[in-house]
Coordinates of N, CA and C and ligand atoms in Angstrom, one line a residue:
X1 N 0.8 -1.2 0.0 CA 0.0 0.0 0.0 C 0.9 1.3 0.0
X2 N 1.7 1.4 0.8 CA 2.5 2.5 0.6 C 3.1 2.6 -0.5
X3 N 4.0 1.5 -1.5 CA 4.4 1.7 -2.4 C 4.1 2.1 -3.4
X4 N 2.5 1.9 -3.4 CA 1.7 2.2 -4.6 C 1.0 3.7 -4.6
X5 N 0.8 3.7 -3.3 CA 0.4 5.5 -2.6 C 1.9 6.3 -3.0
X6 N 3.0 5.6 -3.0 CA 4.2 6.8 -3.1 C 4.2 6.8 -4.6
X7 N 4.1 5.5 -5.3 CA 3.8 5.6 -6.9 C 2.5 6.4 -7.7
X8 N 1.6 6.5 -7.1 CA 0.7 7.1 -7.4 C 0.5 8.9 -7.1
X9 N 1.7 9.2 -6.4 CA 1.6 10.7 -5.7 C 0.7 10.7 -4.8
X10 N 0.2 10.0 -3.8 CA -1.2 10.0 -2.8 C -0.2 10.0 -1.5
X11 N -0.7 11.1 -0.6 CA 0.2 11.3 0.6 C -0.8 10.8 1.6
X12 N -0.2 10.0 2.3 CA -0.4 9.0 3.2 C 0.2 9.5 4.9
X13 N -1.1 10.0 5.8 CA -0.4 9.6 6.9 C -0.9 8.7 7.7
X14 N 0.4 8.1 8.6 CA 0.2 6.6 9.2 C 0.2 6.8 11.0
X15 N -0.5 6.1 10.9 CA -0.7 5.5 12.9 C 0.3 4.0 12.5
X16 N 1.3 4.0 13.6 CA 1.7 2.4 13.3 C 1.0 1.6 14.4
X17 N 0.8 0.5 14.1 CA 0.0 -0.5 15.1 C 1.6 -1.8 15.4
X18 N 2.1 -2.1 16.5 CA 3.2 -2.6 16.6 C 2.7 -4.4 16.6
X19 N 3.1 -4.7 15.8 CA 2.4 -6.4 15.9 C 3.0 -7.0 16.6
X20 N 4.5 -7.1 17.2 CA 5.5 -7.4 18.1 C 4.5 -7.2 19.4
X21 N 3.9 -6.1 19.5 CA 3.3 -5.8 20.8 C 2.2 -6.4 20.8
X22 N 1.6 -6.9 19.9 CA 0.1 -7.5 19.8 C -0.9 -6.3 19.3
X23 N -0.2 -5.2 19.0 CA -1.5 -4.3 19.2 C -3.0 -4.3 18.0
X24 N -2.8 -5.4 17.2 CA -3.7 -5.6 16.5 C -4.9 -6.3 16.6
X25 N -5.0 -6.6 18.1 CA -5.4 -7.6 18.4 C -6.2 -6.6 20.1
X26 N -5.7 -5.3 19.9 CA -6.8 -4.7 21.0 C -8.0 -4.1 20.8
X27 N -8.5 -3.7 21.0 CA -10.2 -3.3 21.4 C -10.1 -2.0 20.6
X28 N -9.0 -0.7 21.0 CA -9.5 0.2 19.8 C -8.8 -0.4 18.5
X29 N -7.9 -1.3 18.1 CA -7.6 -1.5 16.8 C -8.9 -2.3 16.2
X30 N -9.0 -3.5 16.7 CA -10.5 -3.9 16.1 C -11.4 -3.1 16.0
X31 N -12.0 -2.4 16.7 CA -12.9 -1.6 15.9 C -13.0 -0.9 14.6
X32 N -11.5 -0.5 14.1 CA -10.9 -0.4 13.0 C -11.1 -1.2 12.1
X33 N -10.4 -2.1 12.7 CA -10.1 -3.7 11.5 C -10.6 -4.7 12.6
X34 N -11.7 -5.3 11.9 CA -12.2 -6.7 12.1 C -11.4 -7.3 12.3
X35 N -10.4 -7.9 11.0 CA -9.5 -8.7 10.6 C -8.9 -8.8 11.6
X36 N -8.3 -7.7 12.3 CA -6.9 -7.5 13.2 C -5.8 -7.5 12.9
X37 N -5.9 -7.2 11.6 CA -4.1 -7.2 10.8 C -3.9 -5.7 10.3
X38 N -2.5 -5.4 9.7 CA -3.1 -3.6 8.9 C -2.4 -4.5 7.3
X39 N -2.7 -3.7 6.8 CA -3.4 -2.4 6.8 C -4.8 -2.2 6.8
X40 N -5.0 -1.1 7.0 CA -6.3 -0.1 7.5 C -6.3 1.5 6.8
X41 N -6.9 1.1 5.7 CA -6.8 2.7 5.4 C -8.3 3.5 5.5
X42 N -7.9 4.5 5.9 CA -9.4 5.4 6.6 C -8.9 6.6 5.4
X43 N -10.3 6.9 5.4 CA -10.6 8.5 4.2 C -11.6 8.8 4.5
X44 N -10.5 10.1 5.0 CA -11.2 11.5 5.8 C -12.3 12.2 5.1
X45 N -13.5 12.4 4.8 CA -14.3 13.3 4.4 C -14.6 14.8 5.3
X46 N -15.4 15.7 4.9 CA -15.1 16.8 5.2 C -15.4 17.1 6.6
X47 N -15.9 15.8 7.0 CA -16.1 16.1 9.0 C -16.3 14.8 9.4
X48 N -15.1 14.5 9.4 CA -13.8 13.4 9.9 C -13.9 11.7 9.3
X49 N -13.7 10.9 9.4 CA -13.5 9.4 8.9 C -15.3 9.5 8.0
X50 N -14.7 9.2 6.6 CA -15.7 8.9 6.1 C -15.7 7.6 5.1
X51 N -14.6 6.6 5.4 CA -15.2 5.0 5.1 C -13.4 4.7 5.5
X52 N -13.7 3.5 5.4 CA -12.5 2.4 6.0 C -12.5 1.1 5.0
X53 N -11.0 0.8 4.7 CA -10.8 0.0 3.9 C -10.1 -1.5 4.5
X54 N -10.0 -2.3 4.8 CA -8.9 -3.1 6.0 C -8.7 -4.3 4.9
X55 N -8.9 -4.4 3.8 CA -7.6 -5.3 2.9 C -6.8 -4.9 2.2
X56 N -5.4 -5.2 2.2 CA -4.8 -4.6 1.1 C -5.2 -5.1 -0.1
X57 N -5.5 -5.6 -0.9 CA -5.7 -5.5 -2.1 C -7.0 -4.9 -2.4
X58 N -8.2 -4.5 -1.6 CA -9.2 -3.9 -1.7 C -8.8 -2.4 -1.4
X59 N -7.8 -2.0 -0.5 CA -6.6 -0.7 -0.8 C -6.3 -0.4 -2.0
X60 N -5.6 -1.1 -2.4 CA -4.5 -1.2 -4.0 C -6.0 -0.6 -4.8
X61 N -7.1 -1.7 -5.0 CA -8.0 -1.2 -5.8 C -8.7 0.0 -5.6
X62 N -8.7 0.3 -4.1 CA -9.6 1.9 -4.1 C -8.6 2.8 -4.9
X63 N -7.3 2.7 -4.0 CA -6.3 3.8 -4.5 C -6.2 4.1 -6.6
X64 N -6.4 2.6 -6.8 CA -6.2 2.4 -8.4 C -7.2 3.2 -9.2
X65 N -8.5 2.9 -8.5 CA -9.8 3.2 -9.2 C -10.0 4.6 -8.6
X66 N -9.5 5.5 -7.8 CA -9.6 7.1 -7.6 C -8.9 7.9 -7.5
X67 N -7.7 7.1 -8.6 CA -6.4 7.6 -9.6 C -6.2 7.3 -10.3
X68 N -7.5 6.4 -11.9 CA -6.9 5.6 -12.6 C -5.6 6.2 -13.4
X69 N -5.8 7.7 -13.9 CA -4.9 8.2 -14.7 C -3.5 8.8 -14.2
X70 N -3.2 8.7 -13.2 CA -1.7 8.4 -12.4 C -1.2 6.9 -11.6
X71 N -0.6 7.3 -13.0 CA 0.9 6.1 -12.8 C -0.4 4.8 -12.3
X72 N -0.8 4.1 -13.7 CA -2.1 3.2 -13.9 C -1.4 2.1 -13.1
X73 N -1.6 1.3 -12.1 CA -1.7 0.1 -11.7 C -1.8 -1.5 -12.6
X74 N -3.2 -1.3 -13.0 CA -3.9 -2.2 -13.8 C -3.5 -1.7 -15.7
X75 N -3.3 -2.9 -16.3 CA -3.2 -2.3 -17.6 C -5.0 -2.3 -18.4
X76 N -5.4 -1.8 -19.4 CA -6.7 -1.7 -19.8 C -7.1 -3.0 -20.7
X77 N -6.0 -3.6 -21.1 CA -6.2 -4.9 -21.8 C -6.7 -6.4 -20.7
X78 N -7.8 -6.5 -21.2 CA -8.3 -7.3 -20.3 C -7.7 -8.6 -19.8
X79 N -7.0 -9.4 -21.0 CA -5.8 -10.6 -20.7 C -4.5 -9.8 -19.7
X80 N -4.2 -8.8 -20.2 CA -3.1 -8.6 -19.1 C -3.8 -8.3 -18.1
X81 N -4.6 -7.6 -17.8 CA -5.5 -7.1 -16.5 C -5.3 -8.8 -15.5
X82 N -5.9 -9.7 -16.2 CA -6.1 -10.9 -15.6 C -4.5 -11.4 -15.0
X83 N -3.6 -11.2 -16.0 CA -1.9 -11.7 -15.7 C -2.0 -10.9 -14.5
X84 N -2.3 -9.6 -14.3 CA -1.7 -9.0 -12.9 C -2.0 -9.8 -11.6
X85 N -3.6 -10.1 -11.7 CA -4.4 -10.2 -10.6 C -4.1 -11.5 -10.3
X86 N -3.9 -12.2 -11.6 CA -3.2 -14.2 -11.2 C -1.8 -13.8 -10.6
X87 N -1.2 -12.8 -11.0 CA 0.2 -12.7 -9.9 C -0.2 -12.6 -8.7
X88 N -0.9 -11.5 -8.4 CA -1.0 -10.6 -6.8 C -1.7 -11.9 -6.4
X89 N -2.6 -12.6 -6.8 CA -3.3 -13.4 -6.1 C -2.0 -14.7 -5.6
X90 N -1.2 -15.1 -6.4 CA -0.3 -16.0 -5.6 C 0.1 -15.6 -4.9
X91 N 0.7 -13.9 -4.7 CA 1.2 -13.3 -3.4 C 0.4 -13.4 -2.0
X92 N -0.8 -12.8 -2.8 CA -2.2 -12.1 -1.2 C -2.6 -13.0 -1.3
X93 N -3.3 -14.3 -2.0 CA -3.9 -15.4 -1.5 C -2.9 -16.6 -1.3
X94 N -1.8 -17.3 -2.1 CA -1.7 -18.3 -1.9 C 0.2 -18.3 -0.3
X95 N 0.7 -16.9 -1.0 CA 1.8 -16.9 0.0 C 1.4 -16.5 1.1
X96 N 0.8 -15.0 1.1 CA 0.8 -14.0 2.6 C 0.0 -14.8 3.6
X97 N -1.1 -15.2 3.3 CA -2.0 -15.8 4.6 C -1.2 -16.8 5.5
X98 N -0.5 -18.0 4.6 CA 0.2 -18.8 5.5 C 1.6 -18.8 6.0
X99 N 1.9 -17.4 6.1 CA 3.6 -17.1 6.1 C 2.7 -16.1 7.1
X100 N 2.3 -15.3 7.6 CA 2.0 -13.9 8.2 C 2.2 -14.4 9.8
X101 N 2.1 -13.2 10.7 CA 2.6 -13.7 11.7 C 1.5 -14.7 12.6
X102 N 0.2 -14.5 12.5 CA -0.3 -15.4 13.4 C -0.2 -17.0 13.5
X103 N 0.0 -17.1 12.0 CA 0.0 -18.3 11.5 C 1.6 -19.2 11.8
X104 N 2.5 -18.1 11.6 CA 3.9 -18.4 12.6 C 4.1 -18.4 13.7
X105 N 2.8 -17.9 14.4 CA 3.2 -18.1 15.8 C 2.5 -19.8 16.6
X106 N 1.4 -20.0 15.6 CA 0.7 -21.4 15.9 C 1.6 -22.1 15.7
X107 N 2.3 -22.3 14.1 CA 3.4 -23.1 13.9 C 4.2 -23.2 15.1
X108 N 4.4 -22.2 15.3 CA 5.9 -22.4 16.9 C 5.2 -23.2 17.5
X109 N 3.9 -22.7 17.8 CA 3.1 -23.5 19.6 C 3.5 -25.0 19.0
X110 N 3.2 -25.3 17.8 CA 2.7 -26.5 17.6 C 4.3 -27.5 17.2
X111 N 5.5 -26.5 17.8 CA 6.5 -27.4 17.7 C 7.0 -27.3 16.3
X112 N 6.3 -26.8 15.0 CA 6.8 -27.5 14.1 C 8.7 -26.3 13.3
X113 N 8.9 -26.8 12.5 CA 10.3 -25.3 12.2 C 9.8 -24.6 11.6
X114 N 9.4 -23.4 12.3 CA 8.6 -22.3 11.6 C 9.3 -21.4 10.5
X115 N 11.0 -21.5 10.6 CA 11.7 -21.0 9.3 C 11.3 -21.9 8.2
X116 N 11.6 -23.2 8.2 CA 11.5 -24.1 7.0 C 10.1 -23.8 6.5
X117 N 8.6 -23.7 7.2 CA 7.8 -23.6 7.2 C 7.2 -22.3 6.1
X118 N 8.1 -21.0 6.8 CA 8.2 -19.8 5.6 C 8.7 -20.5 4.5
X119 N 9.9 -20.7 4.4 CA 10.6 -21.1 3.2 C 10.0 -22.2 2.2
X120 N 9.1 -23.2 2.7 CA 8.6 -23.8 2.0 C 7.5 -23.1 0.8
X121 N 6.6 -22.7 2.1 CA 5.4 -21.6 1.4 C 5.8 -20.4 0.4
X122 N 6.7 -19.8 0.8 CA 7.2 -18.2 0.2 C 8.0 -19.2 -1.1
X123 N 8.8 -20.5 -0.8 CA 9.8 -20.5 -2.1 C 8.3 -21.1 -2.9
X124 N 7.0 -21.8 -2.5 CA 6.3 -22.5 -3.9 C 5.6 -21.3 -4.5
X125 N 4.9 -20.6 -3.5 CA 4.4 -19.2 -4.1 C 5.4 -18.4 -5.4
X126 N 6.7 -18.2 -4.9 CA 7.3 -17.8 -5.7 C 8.0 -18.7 -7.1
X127 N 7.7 -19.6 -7.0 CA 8.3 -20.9 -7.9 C 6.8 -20.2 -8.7
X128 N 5.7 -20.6 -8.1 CA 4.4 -20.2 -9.1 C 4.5 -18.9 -10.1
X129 N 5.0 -17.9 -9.1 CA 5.3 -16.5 -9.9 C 6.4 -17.0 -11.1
X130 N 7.3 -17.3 -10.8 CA 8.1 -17.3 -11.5 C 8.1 -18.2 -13.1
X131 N 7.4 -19.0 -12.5 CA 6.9 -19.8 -13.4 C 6.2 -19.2 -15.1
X132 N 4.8 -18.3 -14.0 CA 4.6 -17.4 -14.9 C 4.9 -16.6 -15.8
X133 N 5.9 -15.7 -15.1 CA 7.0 -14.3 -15.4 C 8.0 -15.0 -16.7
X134 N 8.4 -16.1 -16.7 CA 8.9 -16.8 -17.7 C 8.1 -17.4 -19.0
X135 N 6.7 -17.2 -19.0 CA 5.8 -17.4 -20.2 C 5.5 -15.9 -20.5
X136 N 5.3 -15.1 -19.8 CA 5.0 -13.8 -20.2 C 5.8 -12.8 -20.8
X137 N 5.4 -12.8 -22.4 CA 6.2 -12.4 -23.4 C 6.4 -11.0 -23.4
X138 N 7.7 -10.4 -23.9 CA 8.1 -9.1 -24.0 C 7.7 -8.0 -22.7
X139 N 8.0 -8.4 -21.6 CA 7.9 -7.5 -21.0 C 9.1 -7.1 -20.1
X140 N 9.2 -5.9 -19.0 CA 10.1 -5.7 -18.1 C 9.7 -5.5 -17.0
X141 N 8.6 -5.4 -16.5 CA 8.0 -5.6 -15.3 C 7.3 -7.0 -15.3
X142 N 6.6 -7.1 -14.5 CA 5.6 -8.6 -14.3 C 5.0 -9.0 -15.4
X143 N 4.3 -7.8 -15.6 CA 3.3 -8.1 -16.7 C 3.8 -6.4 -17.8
X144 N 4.1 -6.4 -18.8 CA 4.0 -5.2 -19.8 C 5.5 -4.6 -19.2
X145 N 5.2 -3.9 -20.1 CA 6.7 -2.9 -20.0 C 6.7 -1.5 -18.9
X146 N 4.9 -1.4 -17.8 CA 4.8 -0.5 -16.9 C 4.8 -1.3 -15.4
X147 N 5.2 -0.7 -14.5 CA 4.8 -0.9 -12.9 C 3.5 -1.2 -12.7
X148 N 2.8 -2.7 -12.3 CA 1.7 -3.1 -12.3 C 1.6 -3.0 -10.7
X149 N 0.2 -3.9 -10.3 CA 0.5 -3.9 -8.8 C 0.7 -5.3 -8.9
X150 N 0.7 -6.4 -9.8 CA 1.7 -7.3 -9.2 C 3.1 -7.3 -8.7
X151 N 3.9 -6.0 -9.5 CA 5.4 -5.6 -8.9 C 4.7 -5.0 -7.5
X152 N 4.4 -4.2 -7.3 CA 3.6 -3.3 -6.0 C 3.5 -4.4 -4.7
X153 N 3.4 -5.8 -5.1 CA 2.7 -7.0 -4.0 C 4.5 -8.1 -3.7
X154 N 4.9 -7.8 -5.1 CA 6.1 -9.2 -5.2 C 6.9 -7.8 -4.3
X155 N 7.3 -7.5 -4.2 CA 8.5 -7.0 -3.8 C 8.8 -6.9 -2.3
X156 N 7.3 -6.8 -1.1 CA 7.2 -6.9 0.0 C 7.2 -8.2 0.1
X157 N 7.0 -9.1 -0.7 CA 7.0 -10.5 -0.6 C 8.6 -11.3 -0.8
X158 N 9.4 -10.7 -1.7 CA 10.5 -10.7 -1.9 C 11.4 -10.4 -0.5
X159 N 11.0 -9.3 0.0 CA 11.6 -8.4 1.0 C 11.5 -10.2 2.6
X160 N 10.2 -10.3 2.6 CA 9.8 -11.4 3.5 C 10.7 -12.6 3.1
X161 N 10.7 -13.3 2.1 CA 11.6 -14.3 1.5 C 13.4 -14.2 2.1
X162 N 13.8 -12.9 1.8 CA 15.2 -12.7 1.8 C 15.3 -12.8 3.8
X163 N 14.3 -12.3 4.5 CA 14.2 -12.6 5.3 C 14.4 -13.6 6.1
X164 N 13.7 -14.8 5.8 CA 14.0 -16.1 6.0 C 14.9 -16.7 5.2
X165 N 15.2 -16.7 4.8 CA 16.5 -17.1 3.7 C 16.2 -17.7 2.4
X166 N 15.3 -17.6 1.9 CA 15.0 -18.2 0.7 C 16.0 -17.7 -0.4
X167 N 16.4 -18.8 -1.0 CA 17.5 -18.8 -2.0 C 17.3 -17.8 -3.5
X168 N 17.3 -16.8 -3.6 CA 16.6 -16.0 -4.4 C 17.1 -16.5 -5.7
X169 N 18.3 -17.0 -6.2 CA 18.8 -16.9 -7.2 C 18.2 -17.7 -7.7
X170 N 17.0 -19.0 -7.2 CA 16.5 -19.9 -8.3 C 15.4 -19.0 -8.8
X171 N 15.2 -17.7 -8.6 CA 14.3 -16.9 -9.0 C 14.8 -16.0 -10.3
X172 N 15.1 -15.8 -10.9 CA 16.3 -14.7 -12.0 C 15.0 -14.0 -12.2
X173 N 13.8 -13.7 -12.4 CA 13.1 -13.6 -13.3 C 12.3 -12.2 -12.2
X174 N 12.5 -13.0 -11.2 CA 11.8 -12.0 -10.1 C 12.9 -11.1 -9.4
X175 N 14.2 -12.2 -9.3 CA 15.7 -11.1 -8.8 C 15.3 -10.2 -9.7
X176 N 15.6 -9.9 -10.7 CA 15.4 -9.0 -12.0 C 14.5 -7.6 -11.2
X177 N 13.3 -8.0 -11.2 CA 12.4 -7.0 -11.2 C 12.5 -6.3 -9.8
X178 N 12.9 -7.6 -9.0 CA 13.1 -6.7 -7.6 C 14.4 -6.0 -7.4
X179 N 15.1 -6.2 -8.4 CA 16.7 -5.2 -7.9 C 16.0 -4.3 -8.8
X180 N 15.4 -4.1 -10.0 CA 14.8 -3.0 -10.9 C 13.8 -1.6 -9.7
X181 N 13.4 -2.6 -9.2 CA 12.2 -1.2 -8.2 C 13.1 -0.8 -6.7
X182 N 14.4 -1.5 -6.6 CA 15.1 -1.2 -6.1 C 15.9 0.5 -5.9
X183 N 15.5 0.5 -7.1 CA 16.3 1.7 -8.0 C 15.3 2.9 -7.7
X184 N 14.0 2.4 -7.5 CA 12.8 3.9 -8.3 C 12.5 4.1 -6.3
X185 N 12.1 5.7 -6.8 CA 11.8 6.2 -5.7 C 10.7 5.9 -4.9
X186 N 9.3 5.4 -5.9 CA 8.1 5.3 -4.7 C 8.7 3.5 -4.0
X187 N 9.5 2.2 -4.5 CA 9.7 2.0 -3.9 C 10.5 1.6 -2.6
X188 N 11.7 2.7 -2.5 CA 12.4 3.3 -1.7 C 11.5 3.7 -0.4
X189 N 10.3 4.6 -1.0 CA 10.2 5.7 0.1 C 8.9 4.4 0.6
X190 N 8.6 3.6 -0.1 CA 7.9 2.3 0.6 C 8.2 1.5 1.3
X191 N 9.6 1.3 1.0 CA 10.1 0.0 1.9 C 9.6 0.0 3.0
X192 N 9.7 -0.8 3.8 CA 9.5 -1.0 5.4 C 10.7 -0.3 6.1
X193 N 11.8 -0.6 5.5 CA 13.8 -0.1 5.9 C 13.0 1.6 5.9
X194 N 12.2 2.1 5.3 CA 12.3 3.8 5.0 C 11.4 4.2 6.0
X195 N 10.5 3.7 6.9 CA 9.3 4.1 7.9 C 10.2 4.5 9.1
X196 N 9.2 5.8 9.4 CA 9.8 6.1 10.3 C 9.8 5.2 12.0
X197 N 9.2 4.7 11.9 CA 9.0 3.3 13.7 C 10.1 2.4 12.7
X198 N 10.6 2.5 11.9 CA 11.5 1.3 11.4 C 12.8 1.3 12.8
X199 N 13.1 0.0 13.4 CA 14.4 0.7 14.7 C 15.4 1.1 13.5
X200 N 16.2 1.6 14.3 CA 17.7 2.8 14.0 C 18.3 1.7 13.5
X201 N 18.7 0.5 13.7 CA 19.6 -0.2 12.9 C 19.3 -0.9 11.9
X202 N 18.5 -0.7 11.5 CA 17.5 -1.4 9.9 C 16.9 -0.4 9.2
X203 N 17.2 0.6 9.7 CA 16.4 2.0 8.7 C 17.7 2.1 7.6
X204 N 17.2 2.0 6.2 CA 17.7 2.7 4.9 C 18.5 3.8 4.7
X205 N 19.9 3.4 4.7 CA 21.0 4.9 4.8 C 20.5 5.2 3.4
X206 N 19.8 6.9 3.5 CA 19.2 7.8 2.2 C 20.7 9.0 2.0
Ligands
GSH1 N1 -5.6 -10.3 4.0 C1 -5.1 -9.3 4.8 C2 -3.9 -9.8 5.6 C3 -3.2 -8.8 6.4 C4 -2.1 -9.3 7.3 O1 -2.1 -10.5 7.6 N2 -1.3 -8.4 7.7 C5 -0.2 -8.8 8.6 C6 1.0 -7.9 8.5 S1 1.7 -8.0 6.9 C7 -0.7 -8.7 10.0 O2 -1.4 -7.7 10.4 N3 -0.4 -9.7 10.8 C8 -0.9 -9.6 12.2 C9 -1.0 -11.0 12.7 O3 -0.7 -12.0 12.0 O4 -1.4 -11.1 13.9 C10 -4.7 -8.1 3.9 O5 -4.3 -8.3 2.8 O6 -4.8 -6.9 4.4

């Protein structure tokens, strides 16, 4: 969400919810978010909170669809339209849910190696991407030759991967694209390394 808010020119300001601390999981964050996860994006109307969004990819789409004509997300061609969404969906459906932290922390209770556990999930997810990214002709992003939001989704997912040690290089296809947005500013000023609650020794020398 932020990377696509700094790609899009939409200024964003944030409350951090600390998940280390549980705080997603208290009485005023729920009332926010059901879910109990963030993101949470709220839009202010002219006398104060006038709707709430709490999935990212139903974020990505509000932001996409009430800015189509900056820096477009989605391409207009309906087959690529579909390439994007079959990406982000192996990211937000088939990786994030079973890699995210609650689901790491059952794994712990329940004994099992919650590293191998990431690495299994995040390397088939990404085996699936990659898979793709290697039939999809003439492009330099995911999909076409612009910043989709399937780049907008792989890169925080990438960022998780390198995390746990997943072996990036059986990826070339996705290494590629992620040292590419490495380079551009909205996502720099997105990373997680660039927030300001980031602690002092993992914040992004700018
Ligand atoms: N489907 C939700 C998932 C959100 C989610 O799991 N977010 C993580 C952080 S990336 C979270 O809040 N985790 C808290 C937890 O697992 O307790 C979305 O896409 O917004």
């Amino acid at each position: 969400v932020r990377i696509a808010a700094a790609y899009k020119g939409i200024n964003l300001s944030y409350n951090y919810v600390n998940l280390l601390r549980n705080e997603q999981a208290s009485e005023d964050y729920k009332a926010i978010n059901t879910s109990q996860s963030v993101p949470t994006l709220l839009v202010k109307g002219e006398d104060g909170c006038a709707m709430r969004i709490q999935q990212s990819i139903a974020i990505l789409e509000f932001l996409e669809e009430s800015r189509p004509d900056t820096h477009p997300l989605l391409p207009l061609d309906p087959e690529a339209r579909a390439q994007v969404r079959e990406l982000v969906g192996i990211v937000a459906c088939d990786i994030q849910p079973v890699t995210n932290l609650k689901m790491l922390k059952k794994v712990r209770f329940l004994g099992a190696d919650a590293c191998q556990w990431q690495v299994e999930w995040m390397s088939a997810g990404l085996d699936a991407y990659e898979h793709l990214l290697d039939q999809h002709q003439d492009r330099e992003w995911s999909v076409g030759k612009t910043i989709t939001m399937a780049d907008v989704v792989l890169v925080p997912a990438v960022d998780g991967a390198l995390r746990f040690g997943v072996d990036m290089t059986q990826y070339p296809h996705i290494q590629a694209i992620y040292n590419a947005a490495q380079r551009l500013p909205a996502f720099q000023q997105g990373s997680w390394q660039s927030q300001p609650d980031t602690p002092a020794g993992l914040r992004m020398e700018s």
